[in-house]
mmCIF file of C-alpha atoms in Angstrom:
data_model
loop_
_atom_site.group_PDB
_atom_site.id
_atom_site.type_symbol
_atom_site.label_atom_id
_atom_site.label_comp_id
_atom_site.label_asym_id
_atom_site.label_seq_id
_atom_site.Cartn_x
_atom_site.Cartn_y
_atom_site.Cartn_z
ATOM 1 C CA MET K 1 -2.129 17.297 8.125
ATOM 2 C CA ILE K 2 0.322 14.395 8.480
ATOM 3 C CA THR K 3 -1.454 13.035 11.556
ATOM 4 C CA THR K 4 -4.768 13.099 9.718
ATOM 5 C CA ALA K 5 -3.280 11.238 6.754
ATOM 6 C CA LEU K 6 -1.666 8.726 9.129
ATOM 7 C CA ALA K 7 -4.954 8.226 10.960
ATOM 8 C CA PHE K 8 -6.895 7.627 7.742
ATOM 9 C CA CYS K 9 -4.198 5.291 6.433
ATOM 10 C CA MET K 10 -4.157 3.222 9.631
ATOM 11 C CA VAL K 11 -7.939 3.096 9.890
ATOM 12 C CA ASP K 12 -8.456 2.028 6.280
ATOM 13 C CA MET K 13 -5.625 -0.498 6.314
ATOM 14 C CA PHE K 14 -6.728 -2.232 9.498
ATOM 15 C CA ASP K 15 -10.425 -2.100 8.589
ATOM 16 C CA THR K 16 -9.567 -3.906 5.363
ATOM 17 C CA LEU K 17 -7.180 -6.301 7.095
ATOM 18 C CA GLY K 18 -9.748 -7.269 9.719
ATOM 19 C CA THR K 19 -12.510 -7.642 7.164
ATOM 20 C CA LEU K 20 -10.403 -9.740 4.775
ATOM 21 C CA TYR K 21 -9.274 -12.054 7.530
ATOM 22 C CA GLY K 22 -12.790 -12.362 8.961
ATOM 23 C CA ALA K 23 -14.415 -13.077 5.594
ATOM 24 C CA CYS K 24 -11.748 -15.589 4.559
ATOM 25 C CA SER K 25 -11.895 -17.262 7.956
ATOM 26 C CA ARG K 26 -15.674 -17.550 7.772
ATOM 27 C CA GLY K 27 -15.501 -19.022 4.266
ATOM 28 C CA ASN K 28 -12.696 -21.490 5.142
ATOM 29 C CA MET K 29 -10.497 -19.775 2.568
ATOM 30 C CA LEU K 30 -7.384 -19.251 4.717
ATOM 31 C CA THR K 31 -4.186 -21.062 3.741
ATOM 32 C CA GLU K 32 -2.739 -23.828 5.917
ATOM 33 C CA GLU K 33 -0.565 -21.174 7.596
ATOM 34 C CA GLY K 34 -3.698 -19.172 8.487
ATOM 35 C CA GLU K 35 -3.028 -16.453 5.913
ATOM 36 C CA VAL K 36 -5.351 -14.741 3.447
ATOM 37 C CA PRO K 37 -4.699 -16.001 -0.109
ATOM 38 C CA ASN K 38 -3.650 -13.271 -2.569
ATOM 39 C CA PHE K 39 -3.403 -10.861 0.349
ATOM 40 C CA GLU K 40 -1.295 -8.332 -1.554
ATOM 41 C CA LYS K 41 -3.754 -8.181 -4.457
ATOM 42 C CA ALA K 42 -6.718 -7.720 -2.126
ATOM 43 C CA MET K 43 -5.020 -4.908 -0.201
ATOM 44 C CA LEU K 44 -3.845 -3.260 -3.433
ATOM 45 C CA SER K 45 -7.326 -3.336 -4.965
ATOM 46 C CA ASP K 46 -8.776 -1.820 -1.785
ATOM 47 C CA ALA K 47 -6.102 0.890 -1.802
ATOM 48 C CA ILE K 48 -6.745 1.716 -5.461
ATOM 49 C CA ALA K 49 -10.494 1.865 -4.815
ATOM 50 C CA THR K 50 -9.942 4.151 -1.821
ATOM 51 C CA VAL K 51 -7.741 6.552 -3.791
ATOM 52 C CA THR K 52 -10.080 6.495 -6.799
ATOM 53 C CA GLY K 53 -13.079 7.151 -4.570
ATOM 54 C CA ALA K 54 -11.313 10.094 -2.955
ATOM 55 C CA ILE K 55 -10.392 11.540 -6.355
ATOM 56 C CA CYS K 56 -14.024 11.216 -7.481
ATOM 57 C CA GLY K 57 -15.245 12.912 -4.299
ATOM 58 C CA THR K 58 -17.217 9.955 -2.951
ATOM 59 C CA SER K 59 -17.362 8.803 0.624
ATOM 60 C CA THR K 60 -14.636 6.419 1.721
ATOM 61 C CA VAL K 61 -14.504 3.239 -0.343
ATOM 62 C CA THR K 62 -13.860 0.281 1.933
ATOM 63 C CA THR K 63 -14.309 -3.452 2.331
ATOM 64 C CA PHE K 64 -17.390 -4.281 4.382
ATOM 65 C CA VAL K 65 -17.460 -7.015 7.010
ATOM 66 C CA GLU K 66 -20.997 -7.813 5.853
ATOM 67 C CA SER K 67 -19.309 -9.567 2.921
ATOM 68 C CA SER K 68 -18.624 -12.469 5.275
ATOM 69 C CA ALA K 69 -22.337 -13.325 5.136
ATOM 70 C CA GLY K 70 -22.070 -13.857 1.372
ATOM 71 C CA VAL K 71 -18.799 -15.766 1.691
ATOM 72 C CA ALA K 72 -20.329 -18.009 4.354
ATOM 73 C CA GLU K 73 -23.127 -18.824 1.910
ATOM 74 C CA GLY K 74 -20.688 -19.779 -0.838
ATOM 75 C CA ALA K 75 -19.875 -16.539 -2.688
ATOM 76 C CA ARG K 76 -16.389 -16.985 -4.179
ATOM 77 C CA THR K 77 -16.208 -15.849 -7.802
ATOM 78 C CA GLY K 78 -17.311 -12.217 -7.660
ATOM 79 C CA LEU K 79 -20.787 -12.858 -9.047
ATOM 80 C CA ALA K 80 -22.305 -11.997 -5.666
ATOM 81 C CA ALA K 81 -20.325 -8.732 -5.585
ATOM 82 C CA PHE K 82 -21.435 -7.898 -9.121
ATOM 83 C CA THR K 83 -25.069 -8.661 -8.248
ATOM 84 C CA THR K 84 -24.783 -6.496 -5.140
ATOM 85 C CA GLY K 85 -23.361 -3.657 -7.237
ATOM 86 C CA VAL K 86 -26.219 -3.896 -9.732
ATOM 87 C CA LEU K 87 -28.766 -3.920 -6.915
ATOM 88 C CA PHE K 88 -27.111 -0.875 -5.318
ATOM 89 C CA PHE K 89 -27.354 0.894 -8.679
ATOM 90 C CA VAL K 90 -31.073 0.069 -8.861
ATOM 91 C CA ALA K 91 -31.446 1.143 -5.229
ATOM 92 C CA MET K 92 -30.247 4.645 -6.131
ATOM 93 C CA PHE K 93 -33.474 5.174 -7.993
ATOM 94 C CA LEU K 94 -35.570 3.480 -5.326
ATOM 95 C CA SER K 95 -34.105 5.384 -2.362
ATOM 96 C CA PRO K 96 -37.352 7.305 -1.723
ATOM 97 C CA VAL K 97 -39.075 3.949 -1.273
ATOM 98 C CA ALA K 98 -36.239 2.600 0.901
ATOM 99 C CA VAL K 99 -36.754 5.442 3.367
ATOM 100 C CA LEU K 100 -40.176 3.960 4.106
ATOM 101 C CA ILE K 101 -38.599 0.733 5.439
ATOM 102 C CA PRO K 102 -38.114 1.070 9.208
ATOM 103 C CA THR K 103 -34.670 0.441 10.666
ATOM 104 C CA CYS K 104 -36.008 -2.393 12.799
ATOM 105 C CA ALA K 105 -36.823 -4.326 9.614
ATOM 106 C CA THR K 106 -33.131 -4.538 8.709
ATOM 107 C CA SER K 107 -31.943 -5.440 12.203
ATOM 108 C CA ALA K 108 -32.355 -9.189 11.644
ATOM 109 C CA ALA K 109 -29.749 -9.121 8.873
ATOM 110 C CA LEU K 110 -27.338 -7.177 11.059
ATOM 111 C CA ILE K 111 -27.826 -9.611 13.933
ATOM 112 C CA TYR K 112 -27.136 -12.527 11.574
ATOM 113 C CA VAL K 113 -23.894 -10.914 10.394
ATOM 114 C CA GLY K 114 -22.905 -10.377 14.037
ATOM 115 C CA VAL K 115 -23.561 -14.034 14.804
ATOM 116 C CA LEU K 116 -21.384 -15.048 11.843
ATOM 117 C CA MET K 117 -18.603 -12.787 13.062
ATOM 118 C CA MET K 118 -18.682 -14.274 16.572
ATOM 119 C CA GLY K 119 -18.006 -17.792 15.256
ATOM 120 C CA GLY K 120 -14.249 -17.204 15.295
ATOM 121 C CA VAL K 121 -14.265 -16.318 18.997
ATOM 122 C CA ALA K 122 -14.297 -20.028 19.851
ATOM 123 C CA ASP K 123 -10.792 -20.358 18.383
ATOM 124 C CA ILE K 124 -9.272 -17.824 20.817
ATOM 125 C CA GLU K 125 -7.057 -19.341 23.518
ATOM 126 C CA TRP K 126 -9.042 -17.909 26.442
ATOM 127 C CA HIS K 127 -6.885 -19.701 29.025
ATOM 128 C CA LYS K 128 -3.865 -17.523 28.112
ATOM 129 C CA PRO K 129 -4.204 -13.989 29.550
ATOM 130 C CA GLU K 130 -1.742 -12.539 27.015
ATOM 131 C CA VAL K 131 -4.131 -13.704 24.283
ATOM 132 C CA ALA K 132 -7.485 -13.426 26.069
ATOM 133 C CA VAL K 133 -7.231 -9.835 27.333
ATOM 134 C CA PRO K 134 -6.162 -8.266 23.995
ATOM 135 C CA SER K 135 -8.787 -10.376 22.211
ATOM 136 C CA PHE K 136 -11.461 -9.167 24.603
ATOM 137 C CA MET K 137 -10.312 -5.551 24.211
ATOM 138 C CA THR K 138 -10.443 -5.904 20.434
ATOM 139 C CA ILE K 139 -13.945 -7.379 20.467
ATOM 140 C CA ALA K 140 -15.266 -4.951 23.089
ATOM 141 C CA MET K 141 -13.821 -1.781 21.573
ATOM 142 C CA MET K 142 -15.092 -2.331 18.028
ATOM 143 C CA PRO K 143 -18.726 -1.508 18.866
ATOM 144 C CA PHE K 144 -17.829 1.127 21.473
ATOM 145 C CA ALA K 145 -15.489 2.975 19.121
ATOM 146 C CA TYR K 146 -17.749 2.179 16.135
ATOM 147 C CA ASN K 147 -14.603 1.292 14.229
ATOM 148 C CA ILE K 148 -12.949 -2.051 13.429
ATOM 149 C CA SER K 149 -9.447 -0.635 13.274
ATOM 150 C CA TYR K 150 -9.797 1.137 16.631
ATOM 151 C CA GLY K 151 -10.724 -2.212 18.151
ATOM 152 C CA ILE K 152 -7.649 -3.786 16.575
ATOM 153 C CA ALA K 153 -5.563 -0.857 17.827
ATOM 154 C CA PHE K 154 -6.781 -1.233 21.414
ATOM 155 C CA GLY K 155 -6.137 -4.976 21.271
ATOM 156 C CA LEU K 156 -2.638 -4.537 19.856
ATOM 157 C CA ILE K 157 -1.679 -1.846 22.363
ATOM 158 C CA THR K 158 -3.061 -4.015 25.177
ATOM 159 C CA TYR K 159 -0.995 -6.960 23.914
ATOM 160 C CA VAL K 160 2.185 -4.862 23.944
ATOM 161 C CA PHE K 161 1.506 -3.623 27.487
ATOM 162 C CA ILE K 162 0.735 -7.129 28.763
ATOM 163 C CA CYS K 163 3.961 -8.472 27.258
ATOM 164 C CA ILE K 164 5.935 -5.593 28.797
ATOM 165 C CA PHE K 165 4.438 -5.975 32.273
ATOM 166 C CA THR K 166 4.700 -9.783 32.332
ATOM 167 C CA GLY K 167 8.331 -9.863 31.217
ATOM 168 C CA ARG K 168 7.628 -11.174 27.719
ATOM 169 C CA VAL K 169 9.160 -8.260 25.828
ATOM 170 C CA LYS K 170 11.158 -10.637 23.618
ATOM 171 C CA GLU K 171 7.907 -12.135 22.284
ATOM 172 C CA ILE K 172 6.914 -8.816 20.712
ATOM 173 C CA LYS K 173 7.886 -8.788 17.052
ATOM 174 C CA PRO K 174 9.431 -5.621 15.540
ATOM 175 C CA PHE K 175 6.381 -5.069 13.321
ATOM 176 C CA THR K 176 4.137 -5.206 16.396
ATOM 177 C CA TRP K 177 6.283 -2.551 18.117
ATOM 178 C CA VAL K 178 6.071 -0.268 15.069
ATOM 179 C CA VAL K 179 2.329 -0.665 14.517
ATOM 180 C CA GLY K 180 1.603 -0.385 18.247
ATOM 181 C CA ALA K 181 3.625 2.830 18.420
ATOM 182 C CA LEU K 182 1.859 4.223 15.340
ATOM 183 C CA PHE K 183 -1.536 3.439 16.860
ATOM 184 C CA ALA K 184 -0.539 5.066 20.158
ATOM 185 C CA ILE K 185 0.681 8.166 18.297
ATOM 186 C CA MET K 186 -2.525 8.220 16.259
ATOM 187 C CA PHE K 187 -4.687 8.118 19.408
ATOM 188 C CA PHE K 188 -2.535 10.725 21.130
ATOM 189 C CA MET K 189 -2.554 13.127 18.174
ATOM 190 C CA THR K 190 -6.199 12.764 17.126
ATOM 191 C CA HIS K 191 -8.040 12.453 20.455
#
């Protein structure tokens, strides 16, 4: 029971973290220090939505990386999110019609979102193995694991191992040790 709760907590937290950072990065909304503005409020609202969704019996409520497409086009105030919500409400009644649309018709939008997400790859310091290998593992494992947080977990664990085996143990921050250990425990206990 505890391992399941830990797994869900880690997955939701890092899915949201990765999505927030990606959307803010794409919309040039990061602070000068490279941080997400109002990070605590964003994480708290996601947590409240997740708990509320679970209480109501819905599927997991989460932040979607597809939001970066709207942010890249200038969505900042919440009007785009409100419009999306209204359209989803209307779509509930049109779902029999939506089934008639083939999956290949929506693939162009998904490819566009993928292209937007890959824009940040140019900022990775590919000449540094301790940065390049974990970055590659993160990027590669997201589609293979079909999970953003699993990709982050693989990248973080890879970073810890590279620092250990190259004699850079002192570069690993305490938070990185804790989160890396939690991810390793999560993988060991759930798979």
